[in-house]
C-alpha atoms as an extended CHARMM CRD file, in Angstrom:
* protein
*
       284  EXT
         1         1  MET       CA           -143.7910000000      -17.3830000000      209.2100000000  PROA      1               0.0000000000
         2         2  GLU       CA           -140.4970000000      -18.3000000000      210.8530000000  PROA      2               0.0000000000
         3         3  ILE       CA           -138.5320000000      -16.4800000000      208.1190000000  PROA      3               0.0000000000
         4         4  THR       CA           -140.6120000000      -13.3350000000      208.6290000000  PROA      4               0.0000000000
         5         5  ARG       CA           -139.8840000000      -13.4160000000      212.3440000000  PROA      5               0.0000000000
         6         6  ILE       CA           -136.1250000000      -13.7300000000      211.7220000000  PROA      6               0.0000000000
         7         7  VAL       CA           -136.1690000000      -10.8010000000      209.2860000000  PROA      7               0.0000000000
         8         8  VAL       CA           -138.0770000000       -8.6140000000      211.7430000000  PROA      8               0.0000000000
         9         9  ILE       CA           -135.6690000000       -9.4470000000      214.5700000000  PROA      9               0.0000000000
        10        10  GLY       CA           -132.6990000000       -8.6230000000      212.3340000000  PROA      10              0.0000000000
        11        11  LEU       CA           -134.1640000000       -5.2490000000      211.3840000000  PROA      11              0.0000000000
        12        12  VAL       CA           -134.8730000000       -4.4180000000      215.0310000000  PROA      12              0.0000000000
        13        13  LEU       CA           -131.2840000000       -5.2720000000      216.0310000000  PROA      13              0.0000000000
        14        14  ALA       CA           -129.8350000000       -3.1840000000      213.1940000000  PROA      14              0.0000000000
        15        15  ALA       CA           -132.0240000000       -0.2120000000      214.0740000000  PROA      15              0.0000000000
        16        16  SER       CA           -131.0630000000       -0.5330000000      217.7410000000  PROA      16              0.0000000000
        17        17  ALA       CA           -127.3530000000       -0.5530000000      216.9180000000  PROA      17              0.0000000000
        18        18  LEU       CA           -127.7210000000        2.5140000000      214.6940000000  PROA      18              0.0000000000
        19        19  PHE       CA           -129.6840000000        4.3530000000      217.3760000000  PROA      19              0.0000000000
        20        20  TYR       CA           -127.0490000000        3.4680000000      220.0040000000  PROA      20              0.0000000000
        21        21  ARG       CA           -124.2310000000        4.8230000000      217.8560000000  PROA      21              0.0000000000
        22        22  ARG       CA           -126.0810000000        8.0790000000      217.2240000000  PROA      22              0.0000000000
        23        23  VAL       CA           -126.8950000000        8.5750000000      220.8980000000  PROA      23              0.0000000000
        24        24  THR       CA           -123.4260000000        7.6830000000      222.2130000000  PROA      24              0.0000000000
        25        25  GLY       CA           -121.5420000000        9.2960000000      219.3570000000  PROA      25              0.0000000000
        26        26  GLU       CA           -119.6090000000        6.0870000000      218.6950000000  PROA      26              0.0000000000
        27        27  PRO       CA           -118.2660000000        6.1660000000      215.1160000000  PROA      27              0.0000000000
        28        28  SER       CA           -118.6400000000        3.2830000000      212.7100000000  PROA      28              0.0000000000
        29        29  PRO       CA           -115.4690000000        1.2100000000      212.1180000000  PROA      29              0.0000000000
        30        30  SER       CA           -114.9240000000        2.6350000000      208.6270000000  PROA      30              0.0000000000
        31        31  ARG       CA           -115.5080000000        6.2000000000      209.8090000000  PROA      31              0.0000000000
        32        32  SER       CA           -113.1820000000        5.6270000000      212.7400000000  PROA      32              0.0000000000
        33        33  SER       CA           -110.4780000000        4.2630000000      210.4450000000  PROA      33              0.0000000000
        34        34  SER       CA           -110.8600000000        7.2330000000      208.1160000000  PROA      34              0.0000000000
        35        35  ARG       CA           -110.5470000000        9.6670000000      211.0360000000  PROA      35              0.0000000000
        36        36  ARG       CA           -107.4180000000        7.9310000000      212.2850000000  PROA      36              0.0000000000
        37        37  ALA       CA           -105.9260000000        8.1080000000      208.7920000000  PROA      37              0.0000000000
        38        38  GLU       CA           -106.6840000000       11.8330000000      208.5760000000  PROA      38              0.0000000000
        39        39  ALA       CA           -105.1810000000       12.4050000000      212.0370000000  PROA      39              0.0000000000
        40        40  LEU       CA           -101.9480000000       10.8220000000      210.7970000000  PROA      40              0.0000000000
        41        41  GLY       CA           -101.8790000000       13.1300000000      207.7970000000  PROA      41              0.0000000000
        42        42  PHE       CA           -103.2690000000       10.7180000000      205.1910000000  PROA      42              0.0000000000
        43        43  LEU       CA           -106.1290000000       11.3810000000      202.8120000000  PROA      43              0.0000000000
        44        44  PRO       CA           -109.5930000000       10.2710000000      203.9410000000  PROA      44              0.0000000000
        45        45  GLN       CA           -110.7630000000        6.9820000000      202.4790000000  PROA      45              0.0000000000
        46        46  SER       CA           -113.2350000000        8.7640000000      200.2020000000  PROA      46              0.0000000000
        47        47  ALA       CA           -110.3470000000       10.6060000000      198.5180000000  PROA      47              0.0000000000
        48        48  GLN       CA           -108.0000000000        7.6370000000      198.1320000000  PROA      48              0.0000000000
        49        49  ASN       CA           -107.3800000000        5.8610000000      194.8500000000  PROA      49              0.0000000000
        50        50  THR       CA           -106.2920000000        2.2960000000      195.5420000000  PROA      50              0.0000000000
        51        51  LEU       CA           -105.7250000000        1.5150000000      191.8430000000  PROA      51              0.0000000000
        52        52  LEU       CA           -102.7570000000        3.8510000000      191.3090000000  PROA      52              0.0000000000
        53        53  THR       CA            -99.4910000000        4.1150000000      193.2270000000  PROA      53              0.0000000000
        54        54  ALA       CA            -99.5560000000        7.9080000000      193.0060000000  PROA      54              0.0000000000
        55        55  ALA       CA           -101.9700000000       10.6270000000      192.0440000000  PROA      55              0.0000000000
        56        56  ASP       CA           -101.9240000000       11.3840000000      188.3250000000  PROA      56              0.0000000000
        57        57  ALA       CA           -104.9070000000       13.3630000000      187.1280000000  PROA      57              0.0000000000
        58        58  GLU       CA           -104.0610000000       13.0370000000      183.4350000000  PROA      58              0.0000000000
        59        59  LEU       CA           -103.6450000000        9.2850000000      183.6680000000  PROA      59              0.0000000000
        60        60  GLU       CA           -106.8870000000        8.9340000000      185.5830000000  PROA      60              0.0000000000
        61        61  ARG       CA           -108.7480000000       10.9660000000      182.9610000000  PROA      61              0.0000000000
        62        62  ALA       CA           -107.1860000000        8.9550000000      180.1380000000  PROA      62              0.0000000000
        63        63  GLY       CA           -108.1460000000        5.7030000000      181.8410000000  PROA      63              0.0000000000
        64        64  ALA       CA           -111.6890000000        6.8790000000      182.4250000000  PROA      64              0.0000000000
        65        65  GLU       CA           -112.0300000000        7.9550000000      178.8020000000  PROA      65              0.0000000000
        66        66  ALA       CA           -110.6230000000        4.6320000000      177.5990000000  PROA      66              0.0000000000
        67        67  ALA       CA           -113.1290000000        2.7500000000      179.7370000000  PROA      67              0.0000000000
        68        68  ARG       CA           -115.8440000000        4.5990000000      177.7870000000  PROA      68              0.0000000000
        69        69  GLY       CA           -114.2870000000        3.5820000000      174.4740000000  PROA      69              0.0000000000
        70        70  ARG       CA           -112.4450000000        6.8330000000      173.7620000000  PROA      70              0.0000000000
        71        71  TRP       CA           -108.7220000000        6.2130000000      173.2060000000  PROA      71              0.0000000000
        72        72  GLU       CA           -107.4890000000        9.6790000000      172.1660000000  PROA      72              0.0000000000
        73        73  LYS       CA           -106.3510000000       10.8930000000      175.6070000000  PROA      73              0.0000000000
        74        74  ALA       CA           -104.4370000000        7.6690000000      176.2170000000  PROA      74              0.0000000000
        75        75  ALA       CA           -102.7470000000        8.0080000000      172.8230000000  PROA      75              0.0000000000
        76        76  ARG       CA           -101.6590000000       11.5880000000      173.5120000000  PROA      76              0.0000000000
        77        77  LEU       CA           -100.3770000000       10.6590000000      176.9560000000  PROA      77              0.0000000000
        78        78  MET       CA            -98.3000000000        7.7610000000      175.6480000000  PROA      78              0.0000000000
        79        79  ALA       CA            -96.9570000000        9.8470000000      172.7610000000  PROA      79              0.0000000000
        80        80  ARG       CA            -95.7480000000       12.5100000000      175.1680000000  PROA      80              0.0000000000
        81        81  THR       CA            -93.7880000000       10.0120000000      177.2760000000  PROA      81              0.0000000000
        82        82  ARG       CA            -92.0910000000        8.7910000000      174.1040000000  PROA      82              0.0000000000
        83        83  GLU       CA            -91.2420000000       12.2920000000      172.9070000000  PROA      83              0.0000000000
        84        84  GLN       CA            -89.8850000000       13.2620000000      176.3320000000  PROA      84              0.0000000000
        85        85  ARG       CA            -88.0600000000        9.9380000000      176.6990000000  PROA      85              0.0000000000
        86        86  ASP       CA            -89.6060000000        9.5370000000      180.1290000000  PROA      86              0.0000000000
        87        87  TRP       CA            -89.1630000000        5.7730000000      180.1720000000  PROA      87              0.0000000000
        88        88  ALA       CA            -90.1630000000        5.0710000000      183.7700000000  PROA      88              0.0000000000
        89        89  ARG       CA            -93.3910000000        7.0200000000      183.3700000000  PROA      89              0.0000000000
        90        90  ARG       CA            -93.9980000000        5.4440000000      179.9720000000  PROA      90              0.0000000000
        91        91  SER       CA            -93.7330000000        1.9340000000      181.4050000000  PROA      91              0.0000000000
        92        92  TYR       CA            -95.9960000000        2.8780000000      184.2890000000  PROA      92              0.0000000000
        93        93  TYR       CA            -98.6240000000        4.3760000000      181.9750000000  PROA      93              0.0000000000
        94        94  ALA       CA            -98.5020000000        1.3040000000      179.7450000000  PROA      94              0.0000000000
        95        95  ASP       CA            -99.0380000000       -0.8860000000      182.8110000000  PROA      95              0.0000000000
        96        96  VAL       CA           -102.0320000000        1.1220000000      184.0050000000  PROA      96              0.0000000000
        97        97  LEU       CA           -103.6550000000        1.4560000000      180.5770000000  PROA      97              0.0000000000
        98        98  GLY       CA           -102.7050000000       -2.0360000000      179.4040000000  PROA      98              0.0000000000
        99        99  THR       CA           -105.0690000000       -3.9760000000      181.6280000000  PROA      99              0.0000000000
       100       100  HSD       CA           -106.6890000000       -7.2750000000      180.7030000000  PROA      100             0.0000000000
       101       101  ARG       CA           -109.8390000000       -5.3260000000      179.8250000000  PROA      101             0.0000000000
       102       102  ALA       CA           -107.9230000000       -3.3690000000      177.1940000000  PROA      102             0.0000000000
       103       103  ALA       CA           -107.0570000000       -6.6500000000      175.4740000000  PROA      103             0.0000000000
       104       104  GLN       CA           -110.6900000000       -7.6450000000      175.0020000000  PROA      104             0.0000000000
       105       105  PRO       CA           -111.9140000000       -7.7630000000      171.3700000000  PROA      105             0.0000000000
       106       106  ASP       CA           -113.6600000000       -4.7060000000      169.9230000000  PROA      106             0.0000000000
       107       107  GLY       CA           -112.4900000000       -2.5000000000      172.7780000000  PROA      107             0.0000000000
       108       108  TRP       CA           -110.8500000000        0.8930000000      172.8670000000  PROA      108             0.0000000000
       109       109  LEU       CA           -107.3960000000       -0.5330000000      172.1270000000  PROA      109             0.0000000000
       110       110  ASP       CA           -108.6840000000       -2.1880000000      168.9580000000  PROA      110             0.0000000000
       111       111  ALA       CA           -110.1640000000        1.1530000000      167.9150000000  PROA      111             0.0000000000
       112       112  TRP       CA           -106.8690000000        2.9510000000      168.5940000000  PROA      112             0.0000000000
       113       113  GLU       CA           -104.8980000000        0.4250000000      166.5280000000  PROA      113             0.0000000000
       114       114  ALA       CA           -107.3800000000        0.6730000000      163.6730000000  PROA      114             0.0000000000
       115       115  ALA       CA           -107.0500000000        4.4680000000      163.6130000000  PROA      115             0.0000000000
       116       116  ALA       CA           -103.2780000000        4.6500000000      164.1280000000  PROA      116             0.0000000000
       117       117  GLY       CA           -102.2180000000        1.7870000000      161.8940000000  PROA      117             0.0000000000
       118       118  PRO       CA            -99.8350000000       -1.1110000000      162.5730000000  PROA      118             0.0000000000
       119       119  ASP       CA            -96.7050000000        1.0050000000      163.0450000000  PROA      119             0.0000000000
       120       120  ASP       CA            -97.7350000000        3.1070000000      166.0240000000  PROA      120             0.0000000000
       121       121  PRO       CA            -95.1650000000        2.4810000000      168.7990000000  PROA      121             0.0000000000
       122       122  ASP       CA            -97.4720000000        3.6430000000      171.5870000000  PROA      122             0.0000000000
       123       123  ALA       CA           -100.4120000000        1.4170000000      170.6960000000  PROA      123             0.0000000000
       124       124  ALA       CA            -97.9820000000       -1.4630000000      170.1510000000  PROA      124             0.0000000000
       125       125  LEU       CA            -96.5470000000       -1.0790000000      173.6450000000  PROA      125             0.0000000000
       126       126  VAL       CA            -99.9610000000       -0.9240000000      175.3010000000  PROA      126             0.0000000000
       127       127  ARG       CA           -101.0580000000       -3.9680000000      173.2830000000  PROA      127             0.0000000000
       128       128  ALA       CA            -98.0100000000       -5.9370000000      174.4140000000  PROA      128             0.0000000000
       129       129  ARG       CA            -98.5590000000       -5.0140000000      178.0360000000  PROA      129             0.0000000000
       130       130  ALA       CA           -102.3070000000       -5.7240000000      177.8370000000  PROA      130             0.0000000000
       131       131  THR       CA           -101.6030000000       -9.1900000000      176.4490000000  PROA      131             0.0000000000
       132       132  VAL       CA            -99.3470000000      -10.0030000000      179.3930000000  PROA      132             0.0000000000
       133       133  SER       CA           -101.9990000000       -8.6400000000      181.7580000000  PROA      133             0.0000000000
       134       134  LEU       CA           -104.6880000000      -10.7460000000      180.1090000000  PROA      134             0.0000000000
       135       135  ALA       CA           -102.5880000000      -13.8950000000      180.4600000000  PROA      135             0.0000000000
       136       136  TRP       CA           -102.0650000000      -13.3580000000      184.1790000000  PROA      136             0.0000000000
       137       137  HSD       CA           -105.7370000000      -12.5170000000      184.6030000000  PROA      137             0.0000000000
       138       138  LEU       CA           -106.7110000000      -15.8040000000      182.9800000000  PROA      138             0.0000000000
       139       139  ARG       CA           -104.3790000000      -17.6810000000      185.2850000000  PROA      139             0.0000000000
       140       140  GLY       CA           -105.6760000000      -16.0240000000      188.4420000000  PROA      140             0.0000000000
       141       141  GLY       CA           -103.7750000000      -15.2660000000      191.6150000000  PROA      141             0.0000000000
       142       142  ALA       CA           -104.0180000000      -18.6460000000      193.3570000000  PROA      142             0.0000000000
       143       143  TRP       CA           -101.1470000000      -21.0280000000      194.0180000000  PROA      143             0.0000000000
       144       144  ALA       CA           -100.4000000000      -23.5860000000      191.3190000000  PROA      144             0.0000000000
       145       145  LYS       CA           -102.0620000000      -26.3730000000      193.2850000000  PROA      145             0.0000000000
       146       146  ASP       CA           -105.2730000000      -24.3350000000      193.3740000000  PROA      146             0.0000000000
       147       147  THR       CA           -105.2190000000      -23.3560000000      189.6740000000  PROA      147             0.0000000000
       148       148  SER       CA           -107.1850000000      -25.4260000000      187.1830000000  PROA      148             0.0000000000
       149       149  GLU       CA           -105.8320000000      -26.9330000000      183.9710000000  PROA      149             0.0000000000
       150       150  GLN       CA           -108.1930000000      -24.6920000000      182.0210000000  PROA      150             0.0000000000
       151       151  GLN       CA           -106.7360000000      -21.6120000000      183.7020000000  PROA      151             0.0000000000
       152       152  PHE       CA           -103.2020000000      -22.7460000000      182.9640000000  PROA      152             0.0000000000
       153       153  ALA       CA           -104.1040000000      -23.4610000000      179.3210000000  PROA      153             0.0000000000
       154       154  GLY       CA           -105.5590000000      -19.9770000000      178.8340000000  PROA      154             0.0000000000
       155       155  PHE       CA           -102.5740000000      -18.4630000000      180.5780000000  PROA      155             0.0000000000
       156       156  HSD       CA            -99.9350000000      -20.1680000000      178.4440000000  PROA      156             0.0000000000
       157       157  ASP       CA           -101.8340000000      -19.8440000000      175.1520000000  PROA      157             0.0000000000
       158       158  THR       CA           -102.1490000000      -16.0890000000      175.6680000000  PROA      158             0.0000000000
       159       159  LEU       CA            -98.6880000000      -15.4920000000      177.0790000000  PROA      159             0.0000000000
       160       160  ARG       CA            -96.9550000000      -17.2450000000      174.1770000000  PROA      160             0.0000000000
       161       161  SER       CA            -97.8930000000      -14.3200000000      171.9260000000  PROA      161             0.0000000000
       162       162  ALA       CA            -96.3270000000      -11.7550000000      174.2820000000  PROA      162             0.0000000000
       163       163  PRO       CA            -92.6700000000      -12.1020000000      173.1480000000  PROA      163             0.0000000000
       164       164  ARG       CA            -93.6660000000      -11.3960000000      169.5410000000  PROA      164             0.0000000000
       165       165  LEU       CA            -95.6620000000       -8.3210000000      170.5780000000  PROA      165             0.0000000000
       166       166  ASN       CA            -92.8830000000       -7.0860000000      172.8580000000  PROA      166             0.0000000000
       167       167  ALA       CA            -90.3610000000       -7.4990000000      170.0440000000  PROA      167             0.0000000000
       168       168  ARG       CA            -92.5880000000       -5.5120000000      167.7020000000  PROA      168             0.0000000000
       169       169  ALA       CA            -92.9640000000       -2.6870000000      170.2390000000  PROA      169             0.0000000000
       170       170  ALA       CA            -89.1830000000       -2.6360000000      170.7140000000  PROA      170             0.0000000000
       171       171  GLU       CA            -88.6330000000       -2.5220000000      166.9410000000  PROA      171             0.0000000000
       172       172  LEU       CA            -90.9490000000        0.4790000000      166.5740000000  PROA      172             0.0000000000
       173       173  ASN       CA            -89.2120000000        2.4540000000      169.3300000000  PROA      173             0.0000000000
       174       174  PRO       CA            -85.6700000000        1.0610000000      169.7280000000  PROA      174             0.0000000000
       175       175  ASP       CA            -84.5810000000        3.3580000000      172.5820000000  PROA      175             0.0000000000
       176       176  ASP       CA            -87.4850000000        2.4100000000      174.8470000000  PROA      176             0.0000000000
       177       177  PRO       CA            -86.7740000000       -0.1540000000      177.6140000000  PROA      177             0.0000000000
       178       178  SER       CA            -90.5060000000       -0.6380000000      178.3020000000  PROA      178             0.0000000000
       179       179  PRO       CA            -91.0430000000       -3.6050000000      175.9200000000  PROA      179             0.0000000000
       180       180  TYR       CA            -88.1790000000       -5.4230000000      177.6120000000  PROA      180             0.0000000000
       181       181  VAL       CA            -89.7060000000       -4.7610000000      181.0270000000  PROA      181             0.0000000000
       182       182  ALA       CA            -92.9310000000       -6.3240000000      179.7870000000  PROA      182             0.0000000000
       183       183  GLU       CA            -90.8520000000       -9.2160000000      178.4590000000  PROA      183             0.0000000000
       184       184  ILE       CA            -89.6030000000       -9.9460000000      181.9890000000  PROA      184             0.0000000000
       185       185  TRP       CA            -93.1890000000      -10.6310000000      183.0920000000  PROA      185             0.0000000000
       186       186  ALA       CA            -93.5850000000      -12.9380000000      180.1110000000  PROA      186             0.0000000000
       187       187  ALA       CA            -90.2960000000      -14.6460000000      180.9840000000  PROA      187             0.0000000000
       188       188  LEU       CA            -91.5300000000      -15.2700000000      184.4930000000  PROA      188             0.0000000000
       189       189  GLY       CA            -94.6600000000      -17.0340000000      183.2640000000  PROA      189             0.0000000000
       190       190  LEU       CA            -93.1300000000      -18.8860000000      180.3130000000  PROA      190             0.0000000000
       191       191  GLY       CA            -90.1190000000      -20.0640000000      182.2570000000  PROA      191             0.0000000000
       192       192  HSD       CA            -87.4250000000      -18.4530000000      180.1570000000  PROA      192             0.0000000000
       193       193  SER       CA            -83.9550000000      -19.6940000000      180.9940000000  PROA      193             0.0000000000
       194       194  HSD       CA            -81.6040000000      -17.6780000000      183.1610000000  PROA      194             0.0000000000
       195       195  GLU       CA            -79.4170000000      -16.9970000000      180.1500000000  PROA      195             0.0000000000
       196       196  ARG       CA            -82.3440000000      -15.6460000000      178.1360000000  PROA      196             0.0000000000
       197       197  MET       CA            -83.4320000000      -13.5460000000      181.0950000000  PROA      197             0.0000000000
       198       198  ARG       CA            -79.9430000000      -12.0690000000      181.3630000000  PROA      198             0.0000000000
       199       199  ARG       CA            -80.0810000000      -11.1160000000      177.6730000000  PROA      199             0.0000000000
       200       200  THR       CA            -83.3950000000       -9.3520000000      178.2670000000  PROA      200             0.0000000000
       201       201  TRP       CA            -81.9100000000       -7.6350000000      181.2970000000  PROA      201             0.0000000000
       202       202  ALA       CA            -78.9520000000       -6.4180000000      179.2460000000  PROA      202             0.0000000000
       203       203  GLU       CA            -81.3850000000       -4.7670000000      176.8350000000  PROA      203             0.0000000000
       204       204  VAL       CA            -83.0740000000       -2.9830000000      179.7430000000  PROA      204             0.0000000000
       205       205  THR       CA            -79.9180000000       -1.7230000000      181.4270000000  PROA      205             0.0000000000
       206       206  ALA       CA            -78.4320000000       -0.5700000000      178.1170000000  PROA      206             0.0000000000
       207       207  ARG       CA            -81.3480000000        1.8610000000      177.9080000000  PROA      207             0.0000000000
       208       208  ASP       CA            -82.1700000000        2.6720000000      181.5300000000  PROA      208             0.0000000000
       209       209  PRO       CA            -80.1040000000        0.9060000000      184.2360000000  PROA      209             0.0000000000
       210       210  TYR       CA            -82.1400000000        2.4270000000      187.0870000000  PROA      210             0.0000000000
       211       211  HSD       CA            -85.6340000000        1.6800000000      185.7760000000  PROA      211             0.0000000000
       212       212  TYR       CA            -87.6000000000        0.8600000000      188.9440000000  PROA      212             0.0000000000
       213       213  GLY       CA            -90.2930000000       -1.1740000000      187.1780000000  PROA      213             0.0000000000
       214       214  ALA       CA            -87.6050000000       -3.2960000000      185.5220000000  PROA      214             0.0000000000
       215       215  HSD       CA            -85.8190000000       -3.9800000000      188.7920000000  PROA      215             0.0000000000
       216       216  ARG       CA            -89.0870000000       -4.9010000000      190.4730000000  PROA      216             0.0000000000
       217       217  ALA       CA            -90.0300000000       -7.3000000000      187.6590000000  PROA      217             0.0000000000
       218       218  ALA       CA            -86.5540000000       -8.8640000000      187.6080000000  PROA      218             0.0000000000
       219       219  LEU       CA            -86.6780000000       -9.4060000000      191.3480000000  PROA      219             0.0000000000
       220       220  GLN       CA            -89.9060000000      -11.3460000000      190.9280000000  PROA      220             0.0000000000
       221       221  TYR       CA            -88.2570000000      -13.5480000000      188.3000000000  PROA      221             0.0000000000
       222       222  TRP       CA            -85.1900000000      -14.2990000000      190.4490000000  PROA      222             0.0000000000
       223       223  CYS       CA            -87.1690000000      -15.1000000000      193.6180000000  PROA      223             0.0000000000
       224       224  ALA       CA            -87.2460000000      -18.6960000000      194.8000000000  PROA      224             0.0000000000
       225       225  LYS       CA            -90.9940000000      -19.0120000000      194.3260000000  PROA      225             0.0000000000
       226       226  TRP       CA            -90.6470000000      -18.3260000000      190.5960000000  PROA      226             0.0000000000
       227       227  ARG       CA            -87.5310000000      -18.9570000000      188.4760000000  PROA      227             0.0000000000
       228       228  GLY       CA            -84.5990000000      -18.3840000000      190.8030000000  PROA      228             0.0000000000
       229       229  SER       CA            -83.4470000000      -18.8970000000      194.3660000000  PROA      229             0.0000000000
       230       230  GLU       CA            -82.8800000000      -16.9340000000      197.5310000000  PROA      230             0.0000000000
       231       231  GLU       CA            -79.2550000000      -16.3590000000      196.5250000000  PROA      231             0.0000000000
       232       232  LEU       CA            -80.1620000000      -15.1800000000      193.0290000000  PROA      232             0.0000000000
       233       233  ALA       CA            -82.8750000000      -12.9210000000      194.4160000000  PROA      233             0.0000000000
       234       234  VAL       CA            -80.4280000000      -11.2710000000      196.7990000000  PROA      234             0.0000000000
       235       235  GLY       CA            -77.9970000000      -10.8340000000      193.9180000000  PROA      235             0.0000000000
       236       236  GLY       CA            -80.8050000000       -9.4820000000      191.7760000000  PROA      236             0.0000000000
       237       237  ALA       CA            -81.5990000000       -6.8790000000      194.4250000000  PROA      237             0.0000000000
       238       238  ARG       CA            -78.0720000000       -5.5920000000      193.9890000000  PROA      238             0.0000000000
       239       239  GLY       CA            -77.7150000000       -5.8790000000      190.2290000000  PROA      239             0.0000000000
       240       240  GLY       CA            -80.8440000000       -7.4230000000      188.7000000000  PROA      240             0.0000000000
       241       241  GLY       CA            -79.1670000000      -10.7630000000      188.0590000000  PROA      241             0.0000000000
       242       242  GLY       CA            -76.4820000000       -9.2450000000      185.8570000000  PROA      242             0.0000000000
       243       243  PRO       CA            -73.4920000000       -6.9560000000      186.3070000000  PROA      243             0.0000000000
       244       244  PRO       CA            -74.2390000000       -4.3490000000      188.9900000000  PROA      244             0.0000000000
       245       245  PRO       CA            -74.9750000000       -0.8000000000      187.8090000000  PROA      245             0.0000000000
       246       246  PRO       CA            -72.3170000000        1.8500000000      188.4840000000  PROA      246             0.0000000000
       247       247  ARG       CA            -74.0820000000        3.2710000000      191.5210000000  PROA      247             0.0000000000
       248       248  PRO       CA            -76.2370000000        1.7440000000      194.3070000000  PROA      248             0.0000000000
       249       249  PRO       CA            -79.7250000000        0.6300000000      193.2110000000  PROA      249             0.0000000000
       250       250  PRO       CA            -82.9070000000        2.2180000000      194.6070000000  PROA      250             0.0000000000
       251       251  ARG       CA            -83.6510000000        1.3390000000      198.2230000000  PROA      251             0.0000000000
       252       252  PRO       CA            -87.2360000000        0.1330000000      197.5730000000  PROA      252             0.0000000000
       253       253  ARG       CA            -85.9060000000       -3.0460000000      195.9260000000  PROA      253             0.0000000000
       254       254  ALA       CA            -84.6840000000       -4.2870000000      199.3000000000  PROA      254             0.0000000000
       255       255  ARG       CA            -88.2050000000       -3.8220000000      200.6690000000  PROA      255             0.0000000000
       256       256  VAL       CA            -89.6910000000       -5.7450000000      197.7370000000  PROA      256             0.0000000000
       257       257  LEU       CA            -87.1600000000       -8.5170000000      198.3170000000  PROA      257             0.0000000000
       258       258  ARG       CA            -88.0830000000       -8.7170000000      201.9640000000  PROA      258             0.0000000000
       259       259  GLY       CA            -91.7670000000       -9.0750000000      201.0930000000  PROA      259             0.0000000000
       260       260  GLU       CA            -91.1030000000      -11.6890000000      198.4130000000  PROA      260             0.0000000000
       261       261  SER       CA            -88.8570000000      -13.7190000000      200.7110000000  PROA      261             0.0000000000
       262       262  TRP       CA            -91.1920000000      -13.7680000000      203.7050000000  PROA      262             0.0000000000
       263       263  PRO       CA            -92.3010000000      -17.3100000000      204.6870000000  PROA      263             0.0000000000
       264       264  TRP       CA            -94.8070000000      -18.4160000000      202.0520000000  PROA      264             0.0000000000
       265       265  PRO       CA            -96.7250000000      -21.6750000000      201.5650000000  PROA      265             0.0000000000
       266       266  SER       CA            -95.0770000000      -23.8440000000      198.9420000000  PROA      266             0.0000000000
       267       267  PRO       CA            -97.2420000000      -25.8680000000      196.5180000000  PROA      267             0.0000000000
       268       268  VAL       CA            -94.8880000000      -28.8080000000      197.1280000000  PROA      268             0.0000000000
       269       269  ARG       CA            -93.5610000000      -28.4740000000      200.6500000000  PROA      269             0.0000000000
       270       270  ARG       CA            -95.9110000000      -27.5880000000      203.4820000000  PROA      270             0.0000000000
       271       271  ARG       CA            -93.1290000000      -26.1180000000      205.5930000000  PROA      271             0.0000000000
       272       272  PRO       CA            -92.6530000000      -22.3560000000      205.0750000000  PROA      272             0.0000000000
       273       273  ARG       CA            -89.4120000000      -21.2700000000      203.4970000000  PROA      273             0.0000000000
       274       274  ARG       CA            -86.8530000000      -19.4440000000      205.5920000000  PROA      274             0.0000000000
       275       275  ARG       CA            -86.4360000000      -15.7320000000      205.0460000000  PROA      275             0.0000000000
       276       276  PRO       CA            -82.8050000000      -15.0200000000      204.0820000000  PROA      276             0.0000000000
       277       277  ALA       CA            -80.8200000000      -13.1120000000      206.6560000000  PROA      277             0.0000000000
       278       278  ALA       CA            -79.7720000000      -10.5990000000      204.0130000000  PROA      278             0.0000000000
       279       279  CYS       CA            -83.3660000000       -9.4300000000      203.7300000000  PROA      279             0.0000000000
       280       280  SER       CA            -83.3930000000       -8.0820000000      207.2670000000  PROA      280             0.0000000000
       281       281  ALA       CA            -80.3650000000       -5.8900000000      206.6480000000  PROA      281             0.0000000000
       282       282  ARG       CA            -80.8250000000       -2.3440000000      205.5170000000  PROA      282             0.0000000000
       283       283  CYS       CA            -80.0550000000       -1.6580000000      201.8920000000  PROA      283             0.0000000000
       284       284  ARG       CA            -76.9000000000        0.4040000000      201.7230000000  PROA      284             0.0000000000
C-alpha cells in the first residue's frame, strides 16, 4: 500500500512539472541546450554524431553495413584509401572500423578475411587495429589501481598478438604508415622501450612525417602517465620523440599535450602532478 502511494505521488509530481513547463513555455534542459548550440551555429543535438570526429557519410554507411555483417562497403572504402595513398584517412578509417566488436569471432571481419584471403592488405590493417582496440576494451578505462588482475590478463594476452599483426599489415603494404601508428598504441600498453619506440617512429616519419594520428599516439606514449616524462612529452610535441620534422608540426598537438599534462590523479601518489609551463605557451 505504501509503495502504491509513493508511485502515485511521483506520477502526480511529474505530471505537474510537465504541465508547468507547457504553460510557462519553459524549455527542458536538453531542449534548451540544443537551442543554445543552434544559436551559436552548431548542429542540433539530434543531428550530431558523437562517434566520429567529422562527418563522413561513406564511412558511416560502411560502418552501419559492417554492423549488420556486410563487409563489402568497408573493403571498398579501405581499398580506395590505399590506391589514393591517403594515409591519414586510411588510418582514421581503420580506427573507426577496427573496433573491439570487429575483432569478435564469426563477425564481419572474419567474413571479409575468409573472402579476401590472407594477403589482403586492407583486411590485415583493420584486423591489426581491431586487435589493439579489443585489448584496450578488455582492460577498461579505469586507473591501474582500479583495474582487476583479470582485466590486465585479458589486456596483455590480447595485445601481445598486435605486433605480429601490425608487422603483417606493414609487409602487405610497405608504403603505408598506418600499421606503425597502430604499433604505437601497442607499444604504449606493452611497455616497449624508448629505443624500440624511436625505431617505430622512424618508420612512421619515413612514410608520412606529418601524420596527425601518429603524432597524437606518440604524444600519449611519451606522456608522464604512460611511458615517458613531462620533458619527453614536450619534446614529443615538437618532434614525436625523434628528430624534428623539417617544418613546424600541427598546432593541435600542443592542445593534446596540454590536456594530457593537466593535473591527474596518480595511482601511486595522491598529489596531482604539476602541469609543465611549456603547455601554457602557444604552439609556434
